[in-house]
GROMACS .gro file of N, CA, C and O in nm:
model
  460
    1MET      N    1   0.009  -0.027  -1.267
    1MET     CA    2   0.064  -0.021  -1.133
    1MET      C    3  -0.042   0.027  -1.035
    1MET      O    4  -0.046  -0.018  -0.922
    2ARG      N    5  -0.126   0.118  -1.082
    2ARG     CA    6  -0.225   0.175  -0.991
    2ARG      C    7  -0.317   0.070  -0.931
    2ARG      O    8  -0.348   0.075  -0.812
    3THR      N    9  -0.361  -0.025  -1.012
    3THR     CA   10  -0.455  -0.126  -0.964
    3THR      C   11  -0.391  -0.214  -0.858
    3THR      O   12  -0.451  -0.239  -0.752
    4LEU      N   13  -0.270  -0.259  -0.883
    4LEU     CA   14  -0.201  -0.345  -0.786
    4LEU      C   15  -0.173  -0.271  -0.656
    4LEU      O   16  -0.196  -0.323  -0.546
    5CYS      N   17  -0.122  -0.149  -0.667
    5CYS     CA   18  -0.090  -0.071  -0.547
    5CYS      C   19  -0.216  -0.035  -0.469
    5CYS      O   20  -0.217  -0.042  -0.345
    6ALA      N   21  -0.322   0.001  -0.540
    6ALA     CA   22  -0.447   0.036  -0.472
    6ALA      C   23  -0.504  -0.086  -0.399
    6ALA      O   24  -0.556  -0.073  -0.287
    7SER      N   25  -0.492  -0.203  -0.458
    7SER     CA   26  -0.540  -0.325  -0.391
    7SER      C   27  -0.462  -0.350  -0.263
    7SER      O   28  -0.521  -0.386  -0.160
    8THR      N   29  -0.333  -0.330  -0.268
    8THR     CA   30  -0.250  -0.347  -0.148
    8THR      C   31  -0.290  -0.246  -0.042
    8THR      O   32  -0.303  -0.280   0.077
    9LEU      N   33  -0.311  -0.122  -0.081
    9LEU     CA   34  -0.346  -0.017   0.015
    9LEU      C   35  -0.482  -0.042   0.079
    9LEU      O   36  -0.501  -0.015   0.199
   10ILE      N   37  -0.578  -0.092   0.004
   10ILE     CA   38  -0.710  -0.122   0.061
   10ILE      C   39  -0.698  -0.237   0.161
   10ILE      O   40  -0.761  -0.236   0.267
   11GLY      N   41  -0.617  -0.336   0.129
   11GLY     CA   42  -0.592  -0.444   0.225
   11GLY      C   43  -0.530  -0.391   0.353
   11GLY      O   44  -0.567  -0.431   0.464
   12GLU      N   45  -0.437  -0.297   0.338
   12GLU     CA   46  -0.374  -0.237   0.455
   12GLU      C   47  -0.474  -0.157   0.538
   12GLU      O   48  -0.464  -0.155   0.661
   13PHE      N   49  -0.569  -0.093   0.472
   13PHE     CA   50  -0.672  -0.018   0.543
   13PHE      C   51  -0.740  -0.108   0.646
   13PHE      O   52  -0.754  -0.071   0.763
   14PHE      N   53  -0.779  -0.227   0.604
   14PHE     CA   54  -0.848  -0.319   0.695
   14PHE      C   55  -0.753  -0.373   0.803
   14PHE      O   56  -0.792  -0.384   0.919
   15VAL      N   57  -0.631  -0.404   0.765
   15VAL     CA   58  -0.534  -0.455   0.863
   15VAL      C   59  -0.505  -0.350   0.969
   15VAL      O   60  -0.497  -0.382   1.089
   16ILE      N   61  -0.492  -0.224   0.929
   16ILE     CA   62  -0.467  -0.116   1.025
   16ILE      C   63  -0.586  -0.104   1.120
   16ILE      O   64  -0.568  -0.088   1.242
   17GLY      N   65  -0.706  -0.114   1.067
   17GLY     CA   66  -0.825  -0.106   1.152
   17GLY      C   67  -0.831  -0.219   1.253
   17GLY      O   68  -0.858  -0.196   1.372
   18PHE      N   69  -0.803  -0.340   1.209
   18PHE     CA   70  -0.804  -0.453   1.302
   18PHE      C   71  -0.690  -0.443   1.404
   18PHE      O   72  -0.706  -0.479   1.520
   19ALA      N   73  -0.575  -0.392   1.360
   19ALA     CA   74  -0.463  -0.373   1.454
   19ALA      C   75  -0.501  -0.269   1.559
   19ALA      O   76  -0.461  -0.280   1.675
   20GLY      N   77  -0.578  -0.168   1.520
   20GLY     CA   78  -0.625  -0.069   1.616
   20GLY      C   79  -0.713  -0.131   1.723
   20GLY      O   80  -0.704  -0.097   1.841
   21LEU      N   81  -0.799  -0.224   1.681
   21LEU     CA   82  -0.883  -0.293   1.779
   21LEU      C   83  -0.799  -0.372   1.878
   21LEU      O   84  -0.826  -0.374   1.999
   22VAL      N   85  -0.694  -0.436   1.829
   22VAL     CA   86  -0.606  -0.514   1.916
   22VAL      C   87  -0.526  -0.421   2.006
   22VAL      O   88  -0.508  -0.448   2.125
   23ALA      N   89  -0.481  -0.308   1.952
   23ALA     CA   90  -0.399  -0.214   2.029
   23ALA      C   91  -0.476  -0.150   2.144
   23ALA      O   92  -0.417  -0.108   2.244
   24MET      N   93  -0.609  -0.144   2.134
   24MET     CA   94  -0.688  -0.084   2.242
   24MET      C   95  -0.680  -0.167   2.370
   24MET      O   96  -0.706  -0.116   2.478
   25LYS      N   97  -0.644  -0.292   2.359
   25LYS     CA   98  -0.633  -0.377   2.478
   25LYS      C   99  -0.505  -0.350   2.556
   25LYS      O  100  -0.488  -0.398   2.665
   26GLY      N  101  -0.415  -0.271   2.498
   26GLY     CA  102  -0.288  -0.240   2.563
   26GLY      C  103  -0.299  -0.119   2.654
   26GLY      O  104  -0.406  -0.084   2.704
   27ASP      N  105  -0.185  -0.054   2.675
   27ASP     CA  106  -0.178   0.059   2.767
   27ASP      C  107  -0.217   0.192   2.705
   27ASP      O  108  -0.230   0.291   2.775
   28LEU      N  109  -0.235   0.197   2.576
   28LEU     CA  110  -0.266   0.322   2.508
   28LEU      C  111  -0.413   0.357   2.521
   28LEU      O  112  -0.499   0.269   2.527
   29SER      N  113  -0.442   0.486   2.523
   29SER     CA  114  -0.582   0.530   2.529
   29SER      C  115  -0.649   0.510   2.394
   29SER      O  116  -0.583   0.503   2.290
   30GLN      N  117  -0.780   0.504   2.397
   30GLN     CA  118  -0.855   0.488   2.273
   30GLN      C  119  -0.831   0.606   2.179
   30GLN      O  120  -0.820   0.588   2.059
   31ALA      N  121  -0.822   0.724   2.236
   31ALA     CA  122  -0.801   0.843   2.154
   31ALA      C  123  -0.667   0.835   2.080
   31ALA      O  124  -0.659   0.867   1.961
   32THR      N  125  -0.565   0.791   2.148
   32THR     CA  126  -0.433   0.779   2.087
   32THR      C  127  -0.434   0.674   1.976
   32THR      O  128  -0.386   0.697   1.865
   33VAL      N  129  -0.490   0.559   2.009
   33VAL     CA  130  -0.494   0.449   1.912
   33VAL      C  131  -0.569   0.491   1.786
   33VAL      O  132  -0.520   0.473   1.674
   34TRP      N  133  -0.685   0.550   1.802
   34TRP     CA  134  -0.766   0.582   1.685
   34TRP      C  135  -0.719   0.706   1.612
   34TRP      O  136  -0.746   0.722   1.493
   35THR      N  137  -0.645   0.793   1.681
   35THR     CA  138  -0.585   0.905   1.609
   35THR      C  139  -0.477   0.854   1.515
   35THR      O  140  -0.472   0.891   1.397
   36VAL      N  141  -0.391   0.768   1.566
   36VAL     CA  142  -0.282   0.713   1.483
   36VAL      C  143  -0.338   0.620   1.376
   36VAL      O  144  -0.304   0.632   1.258
   37CYS      N  145  -0.424   0.528   1.416
   37CYS     CA  146  -0.480   0.433   1.319
   37CYS      C  147  -0.568   0.505   1.217
   37CYS      O  148  -0.564   0.473   1.098
   38GLY      N  149  -0.645   0.601   1.262
   38GLY     CA  150  -0.731   0.676   1.171
   38GLY      C  151  -0.650   0.751   1.068
   38GLY      O  152  -0.685   0.754   0.949
   39ALA      N  153  -0.540   0.813   1.111
   39ALA     CA  154  -0.453   0.884   1.018
   39ALA      C  155  -0.391   0.788   0.917
   39ALA      O  156  -0.385   0.817   0.796
   40ALA      N  157  -0.346   0.673   0.964
   40ALA     CA  158  -0.286   0.574   0.874
   40ALA      C  159  -0.390   0.517   0.777
   40ALA      O  160  -0.362   0.497   0.659
   41MET      N  161  -0.512   0.493   0.826
   41MET     CA  162  -0.618   0.443   0.740
   41MET      C  163  -0.656   0.547   0.635
   41MET      O  164  -0.675   0.513   0.518
   42LEU      N  165  -0.665   0.672   0.677
   42LEU     CA  166  -0.696   0.779   0.584
   42LEU      C  167  -0.587   0.792   0.478
   42LEU      O  168  -0.616   0.806   0.359
   43LEU      N  169  -0.462   0.783   0.522
   43LEU     CA  170  -0.350   0.791   0.428
   43LEU      C  171  -0.356   0.678   0.326
   43LEU      O  172  -0.334   0.700   0.206
   44SER      N  173  -0.388   0.558   0.371
   44SER     CA  174  -0.393   0.446   0.278
   44SER      C  175  -0.503   0.465   0.173
   44SER      O  176  -0.485   0.433   0.056
   45VAL      N  177  -0.616   0.521   0.213
   45VAL     CA  178  -0.724   0.545   0.117
   45VAL      C  179  -0.689   0.660   0.023
   45VAL      O  180  -0.711   0.653  -0.098
   46LEU      N  181  -0.633   0.768   0.078
   46LEU     CA  182  -0.596   0.882  -0.005
   46LEU      C  183  -0.487   0.846  -0.106
   46LEU      O  184  -0.488   0.895  -0.219
   47LEU      N  185  -0.395   0.760  -0.065
   47LEU     CA  186  -0.289   0.718  -0.157
   47LEU      C  187  -0.345   0.643  -0.278
   47LEU      O  188  -0.286   0.648  -0.386
   48CYS      N  189  -0.457   0.575  -0.260
   48CYS     CA  190  -0.518   0.505  -0.374
   48CYS      C  191  -0.548   0.601  -0.487
   48CYS      O  192  -0.531   0.567  -0.604
   49GLY      N  193  -0.591   0.721  -0.453
   49GLY     CA  194  -0.622   0.819  -0.556
   49GLY      C  195  -0.504   0.900  -0.602
   49GLY      O  196  -0.510   0.970  -0.703
   50MET      N  197  -0.394   0.895  -0.527
   50MET     CA  198  -0.276   0.976  -0.559
   50MET      C  199  -0.166   0.898  -0.628
   50MET      O  200  -0.058   0.952  -0.652
   51LEU      N  201  -0.188   0.773  -0.661
   51LEU     CA  202  -0.080   0.688  -0.711
   51LEU      C  203  -0.018   0.735  -0.841
   51LEU      O  204   0.096   0.702  -0.870
   52SER      N  205  -0.090   0.812  -0.918
   52SER     CA  206  -0.034   0.861  -1.044
   52SER      C  207   0.048   0.988  -1.025
   52SER      O  208   0.112   1.035  -1.118
   53ARG      N  209   0.049   1.042  -0.906
   53ARG     CA  210   0.122   1.166  -0.880
   53ARG      C  211   0.264   1.137  -0.831
   53ARG      O  212   0.289   1.033  -0.771
   54PRO      N  213   0.354   1.232  -0.856
   54PRO     CA  214   0.493   1.212  -0.811
   54PRO      C  215   0.499   1.204  -0.657
   54PRO      O  216   0.432   1.279  -0.588
   55GLY      N  217   0.579   1.114  -0.610
   55GLY     CA  218   0.601   1.101  -0.466
   55GLY      C  219   0.504   1.008  -0.396
   55GLY      O  220   0.524   0.974  -0.279
   56ALA      N  221   0.400   0.963  -0.463
   56ALA     CA  222   0.301   0.877  -0.398
   56ALA      C  223   0.360   0.742  -0.360
   56ALA      O  224   0.330   0.689  -0.253
   57VAL      N  225   0.445   0.688  -0.446
   57VAL     CA  226   0.506   0.558  -0.414
   57VAL      C  227   0.597   0.571  -0.293
   57VAL      O  228   0.599   0.484  -0.206
   58GLN      N  229   0.669   0.682  -0.282
   58GLN     CA  230   0.756   0.703  -0.167
   58GLN      C  231   0.674   0.719  -0.039
   58GLN      O  232   0.714   0.668   0.067
   59ILE      N  233   0.561   0.787  -0.047
   59ILE     CA  234   0.473   0.798   0.070
   59ILE      C  235   0.420   0.660   0.106
   59ILE      O  236   0.408   0.626   0.224
   60GLY      N  237   0.393   0.578   0.005
   60GLY     CA  238   0.351   0.440   0.030
   60GLY      C  239   0.458   0.361   0.104
   60GLY      O  240   0.427   0.283   0.194
   61TRP      N  241   0.585   0.385   0.066
   61TRP     CA  242   0.694   0.317   0.138
   61TRP      C  243   0.699   0.363   0.284
   61TRP      O  244   0.725   0.283   0.374
   62ALA      N  245   0.674   0.492   0.309
   62ALA     CA  246   0.672   0.542   0.446
   62ALA      C  247   0.560   0.475   0.525
   62ALA      O  248   0.577   0.440   0.643
   63LEU      N  249   0.446   0.453   0.461
   63LEU     CA  250   0.336   0.383   0.526
   63LEU      C  251   0.377   0.239   0.558
   63LEU      O  252   0.345   0.188   0.666
   64GLN      N  253   0.450   0.176   0.468
   64GLN     CA  254   0.495   0.038   0.493
   64GLN      C  255   0.589   0.033   0.614
   64GLN      O  256   0.580  -0.058   0.697
   65ILE      N  257   0.678   0.129   0.622
   65ILE     CA  258   0.770   0.134   0.736
   65ILE      C  259   0.692   0.153   0.865
   65ILE      O  260   0.718   0.087   0.967
   66GLY      N  261   0.594   0.244   0.862
   66GLY     CA  262   0.510   0.266   0.979
   66GLY      C  263   0.434   0.141   1.019
   66GLY      O  264   0.417   0.111   1.138
   67LEU      N  265   0.389   0.065   0.920
   67LEU     CA  266   0.317  -0.058   0.947
   67LEU      C  267   0.407  -0.160   1.017
   67LEU      O  268   0.365  -0.225   1.113
   68VAL      N  269   0.530  -0.172   0.969
   68VAL     CA  270   0.624  -0.265   1.034
   68VAL      C  271   0.657  -0.218   1.175
   68VAL      O  272   0.658  -0.297   1.270
   69LEU      N  273   0.679  -0.088   1.191
   69LEU     CA  274   0.713  -0.034   1.324
   69LEU      C  275   0.598  -0.043   1.423
   69LEU      O  276   0.621  -0.042   1.544
   70SER      N  277   0.476  -0.055   1.373
   70SER     CA  278   0.363  -0.070   1.464
   70SER      C  279   0.369  -0.204   1.538
   70SER      O  280   0.295  -0.225   1.634
   71GLY      N  281   0.459  -0.289   1.497
   71GLY     CA  282   0.481  -0.414   1.567
   71GLY      C  283   0.530  -0.395   1.710
   71GLY      O  284   0.518  -0.486   1.793
   72PHE      N  285   0.584  -0.279   1.742
   72PHE     CA  286   0.623  -0.252   1.879
   72PHE      C  287   0.501  -0.237   1.971
   72PHE      O  288   0.511  -0.253   2.091
   73ILE      N  289   0.386  -0.207   1.914
   73ILE     CA  290   0.262  -0.197   1.991
   73ILE      C  291   0.183  -0.327   1.980
   73ILE      O  292   0.133  -0.379   2.079
   74VAL      N  293   0.169  -0.378   1.859
   74VAL     CA  294   0.099  -0.504   1.834
   74VAL      C  295   0.200  -0.596   1.765
   74VAL      O  296   0.226  -0.582   1.645
   75PRO      N  297   0.261  -0.688   1.839
   75PRO     CA  298   0.371  -0.769   1.784
   75PRO      C  299   0.340  -0.841   1.652
   75PRO      O  300   0.429  -0.860   1.569
   76THR      N  301   0.218  -0.881   1.629
   76THR     CA  302   0.182  -0.948   1.504
   76THR      C  303   0.207  -0.859   1.384
   76THR      O  304   0.228  -0.907   1.273
   77MET      N  305   0.208  -0.728   1.406
   77MET     CA  306   0.226  -0.635   1.296
   77MET      C  307   0.368  -0.638   1.239
   77MET      O  308   0.388  -0.593   1.126
   78PHE      N  309   0.465  -0.690   1.312
   78PHE     CA  310   0.597  -0.709   1.252
   78PHE      C  311   0.584  -0.801   1.131
   78PHE      O  312   0.636  -0.773   1.024
   79PHE      N  313   0.511  -0.911   1.150
   79PHE     CA  314   0.491  -1.007   1.041
   79PHE      C  315   0.401  -0.949   0.932
   79PHE      O  316   0.436  -0.951   0.814
   80LEU      N  317   0.284  -0.897   0.972
   80LEU     CA  318   0.191  -0.844   0.873
   80LEU      C  319   0.248  -0.723   0.800
   80LEU      O  320   0.227  -0.706   0.680
   81GLY      N  321   0.322  -0.640   0.871
   81GLY     CA  322   0.386  -0.525   0.807
   81GLY      C  323   0.488  -0.569   0.703
   81GLY      O  324   0.497  -0.512   0.594
   82ALA      N  325   0.564  -0.673   0.736
   82ALA     CA  326   0.662  -0.726   0.640
   82ALA      C  327   0.591  -0.787   0.520
   82ALA      O  328   0.636  -0.770   0.405
   83VAL      N  329   0.481  -0.855   0.542
   83VAL     CA  330   0.404  -0.913   0.431
   83VAL      C  331   0.353  -0.803   0.340
   83VAL      O  332   0.367  -0.810   0.217
   84PHE      N  333   0.296  -0.697   0.399
   84PHE     CA  334   0.244  -0.589   0.316
   84PHE      C  335   0.356  -0.508   0.251
   84PHE      O  336   0.337  -0.457   0.140
   85ALA      N  337   0.470  -0.497   0.314
   85ALA     CA  338   0.584  -0.431   0.249
   85ALA      C  339   0.627  -0.512   0.127
   85ALA      O  340   0.658  -0.455   0.021
   86GLY      N  341   0.626  -0.643   0.139
   86GLY     CA  342   0.657  -0.729   0.025
   86GLY      C  343   0.553  -0.716  -0.085
   86GLY      O  344   0.587  -0.709  -0.204
   87LEU      N  345   0.427  -0.710  -0.046
   87LEU     CA  346   0.321  -0.690  -0.145
   87LEU      C  347   0.334  -0.555  -0.213
   87LEU      O  348   0.310  -0.542  -0.333
   88TRP      N  349   0.372  -0.453  -0.136
   88TRP     CA  350   0.390  -0.319  -0.193
   88TRP      C  351   0.503  -0.322  -0.296
   88TRP      O  352   0.491  -0.267  -0.404
   89TRP      N  353   0.615  -0.388  -0.260
   89TRP     CA  354   0.727  -0.397  -0.353
   89TRP      C  355   0.681  -0.467  -0.481
   89TRP      O  356   0.711  -0.421  -0.592
   90CYS      N  357   0.612  -0.580  -0.466
   90CYS     CA  358   0.565  -0.654  -0.584
   90CYS      C  359   0.469  -0.569  -0.667
   90CYS      O  360   0.476  -0.570  -0.790
   91SER      N  361   0.381  -0.496  -0.600
   91SER     CA  362   0.284  -0.413  -0.672
   91SER      C  363   0.354  -0.306  -0.753
   91SER      O  364   0.318  -0.280  -0.868
   92VAL      N  365   0.454  -0.242  -0.694
   92VAL     CA  366   0.527  -0.136  -0.764
   92VAL      C  367   0.613  -0.195  -0.876
   92VAL      O  368   0.608  -0.151  -0.991
   93HIS      N  369   0.690  -0.298  -0.842
   93HIS     CA  370   0.784  -0.358  -0.938
   93HIS      C  371   0.711  -0.418  -1.058
   93HIS      O  372   0.739  -0.384  -1.174
   94TYR      N  373   0.620  -0.509  -1.032
   94TYR     CA  374   0.551  -0.577  -1.141
   94TYR      C  375   0.447  -0.487  -1.207
   94TYR      O  376   0.419  -0.502  -1.326
   95GLY      N  377   0.391  -0.394  -1.131
   95GLY     CA  378   0.298  -0.299  -1.190
   95GLY      C  379   0.364  -0.213  -1.296
   95GLY      O  380   0.307  -0.185  -1.402
   96ARG      N  381   0.487  -0.170  -1.269
   96ARG     CA  382   0.561  -0.092  -1.368
   96ARG      C  383   0.593  -0.176  -1.491
   96ARG      O  384   0.588  -0.126  -1.604
   97LYS      N  385   0.626  -0.304  -1.471
   97LYS     CA  386   0.652  -0.391  -1.585
   97LYS      C  387   0.526  -0.409  -1.670
   97LYS      O  388   0.532  -0.407  -1.793
   98VAL      N  389   0.412  -0.425  -1.605
   98VAL     CA  390   0.287  -0.441  -1.679
   98VAL      C  391   0.254  -0.312  -1.754
   98VAL      O  392   0.213  -0.317  -1.870
   99ASP      N  393   0.274  -0.197  -1.691
   99ASP     CA  394   0.248  -0.069  -1.757
   99ASP      C  395   0.337  -0.052  -1.880
   99ASP      O  396   0.292  -0.005  -1.985
  100ALA      N  397   0.464  -0.091  -1.868
  100ALA     CA  398   0.556  -0.081  -1.982
  100ALA      C  399   0.513  -0.174  -2.095
  100ALA      O  400   0.516  -0.138  -2.213
  101ALA      N  401   0.471  -0.295  -2.060
  101ALA     CA  402   0.424  -0.390  -2.161
  101ALA      C  403   0.298  -0.338  -2.230
  101ALA      O  404   0.284  -0.348  -2.352
  102LYS      N  405   0.206  -0.281  -2.153
  102LYS     CA  406   0.085  -0.223  -2.213
  102LYS      C  407   0.119  -0.110  -2.308
  102LYS      O  408   0.058  -0.098  -2.415
  103ALA      N  409   0.215  -0.028  -2.271
  103ALA     CA  410   0.255   0.083  -2.358
  103ALA      C  411   0.316   0.029  -2.488
  103ALA      O  412   0.289   0.082  -2.596
  104ARG      N  413   0.398  -0.077  -2.479
  104ARG     CA  414   0.455  -0.138  -2.599
  104ARG      C  415   0.346  -0.195  -2.689
  104ARG      O  416   0.348  -0.177  -2.810
  105TRP      N  417   0.250  -0.266  -2.627
  105TRP     CA  418   0.142  -0.325  -2.706
  105TRP      C  419   0.058  -0.216  -2.773
  105TRP      O  420   0.016  -0.232  -2.887
  106ALA      N  421   0.033  -0.108  -2.702
  106ALA     CA  422  -0.045   0.002  -2.759
  106ALA      C  423   0.030   0.065  -2.876
  106ALA      O  424  -0.030   0.098  -2.980
  107ALA      N  425   0.162   0.082  -2.860
  107ALA     CA  426   0.242   0.139  -2.969
  107ALA      C  427   0.243   0.046  -3.090
  107ALA      O  428   0.234   0.092  -3.205
  108GLN      N  429   0.254  -0.084  -3.065
  108GLN     CA  430   0.252  -0.179  -3.176
  108GLN      C  431   0.117  -0.180  -3.246
  108GLN      O  432   0.110  -0.186  -3.369
  109ALA      N  433   0.009  -0.174  -3.170
  109ALA     CA  434  -0.124  -0.171  -3.228
  109ALA      C  435  -0.145  -0.045  -3.310
  109ALA      O  436  -0.205  -0.049  -3.418
  110GLU      N  437  -0.093   0.067  -3.262
  110GLU     CA  438  -0.106   0.192  -3.334
  110GLU      C  439  -0.025   0.187  -3.464
  110GLU      O  440  -0.069   0.236  -3.567
  111ALA      N  441   0.095   0.127  -3.456
  111ALA     CA  442   0.179   0.116  -3.575
  111ALA      C  443   0.111   0.028  -3.679
  111ALA      O  444   0.117   0.056  -3.800
  112ARG      N  445   0.047  -0.081  -3.636
  112ARG     CA  446  -0.025  -0.167  -3.729
  112ARG      C  447  -0.144  -0.095  -3.792
  112ARG      O  448  -0.176  -0.116  -3.907
  113ALA      N  449  -0.212  -0.016  -3.710
  113ALA     CA  450  -0.330   0.056  -3.760
  113ALA      C  451  -0.291   0.160  -3.864
  113ALA      O  452  -0.365   0.185  -3.960
  114GLU      N  453  -0.173   0.221  -3.849
  114GLU     CA  454  -0.127   0.321  -3.944
  114GLU      C  455  -0.077   0.257  -4.073
  114GLU      O  456  -0.077   0.320  -4.178
  115ALA      N  457  -0.032   0.133  -4.062
  115ALA     CA  458   0.025   0.067  -4.181
  115ALA      C  459  -0.078   0.014  -4.275
  115ALA      O  460  -0.188   0.021  -4.280
   0.00000   0.00000   0.00000
């Protein structure tokens, strides 16, 4: 799960940065835009290392919600936020299935080795 989720978060890092560039053309000051975008970008990178800890997936969901809501500033982010929320769901859902399958295979391999 960690690999899939981390890949999604790194993609979001770049999308947030590019959205910040677009948002600077609006009514918001550069300081405001880069404070919010910088915090979101930092969170996405930090979450890559925290994915094995409790609550990290929920924080990731909060980031997805924030990404979708950023569409009120940069309308394209409604679409991109929804795409990344879908990718996040797939990363978590299928990542857990892959982790469970790997654990089964490891247990089977260990059982064969003992036999």
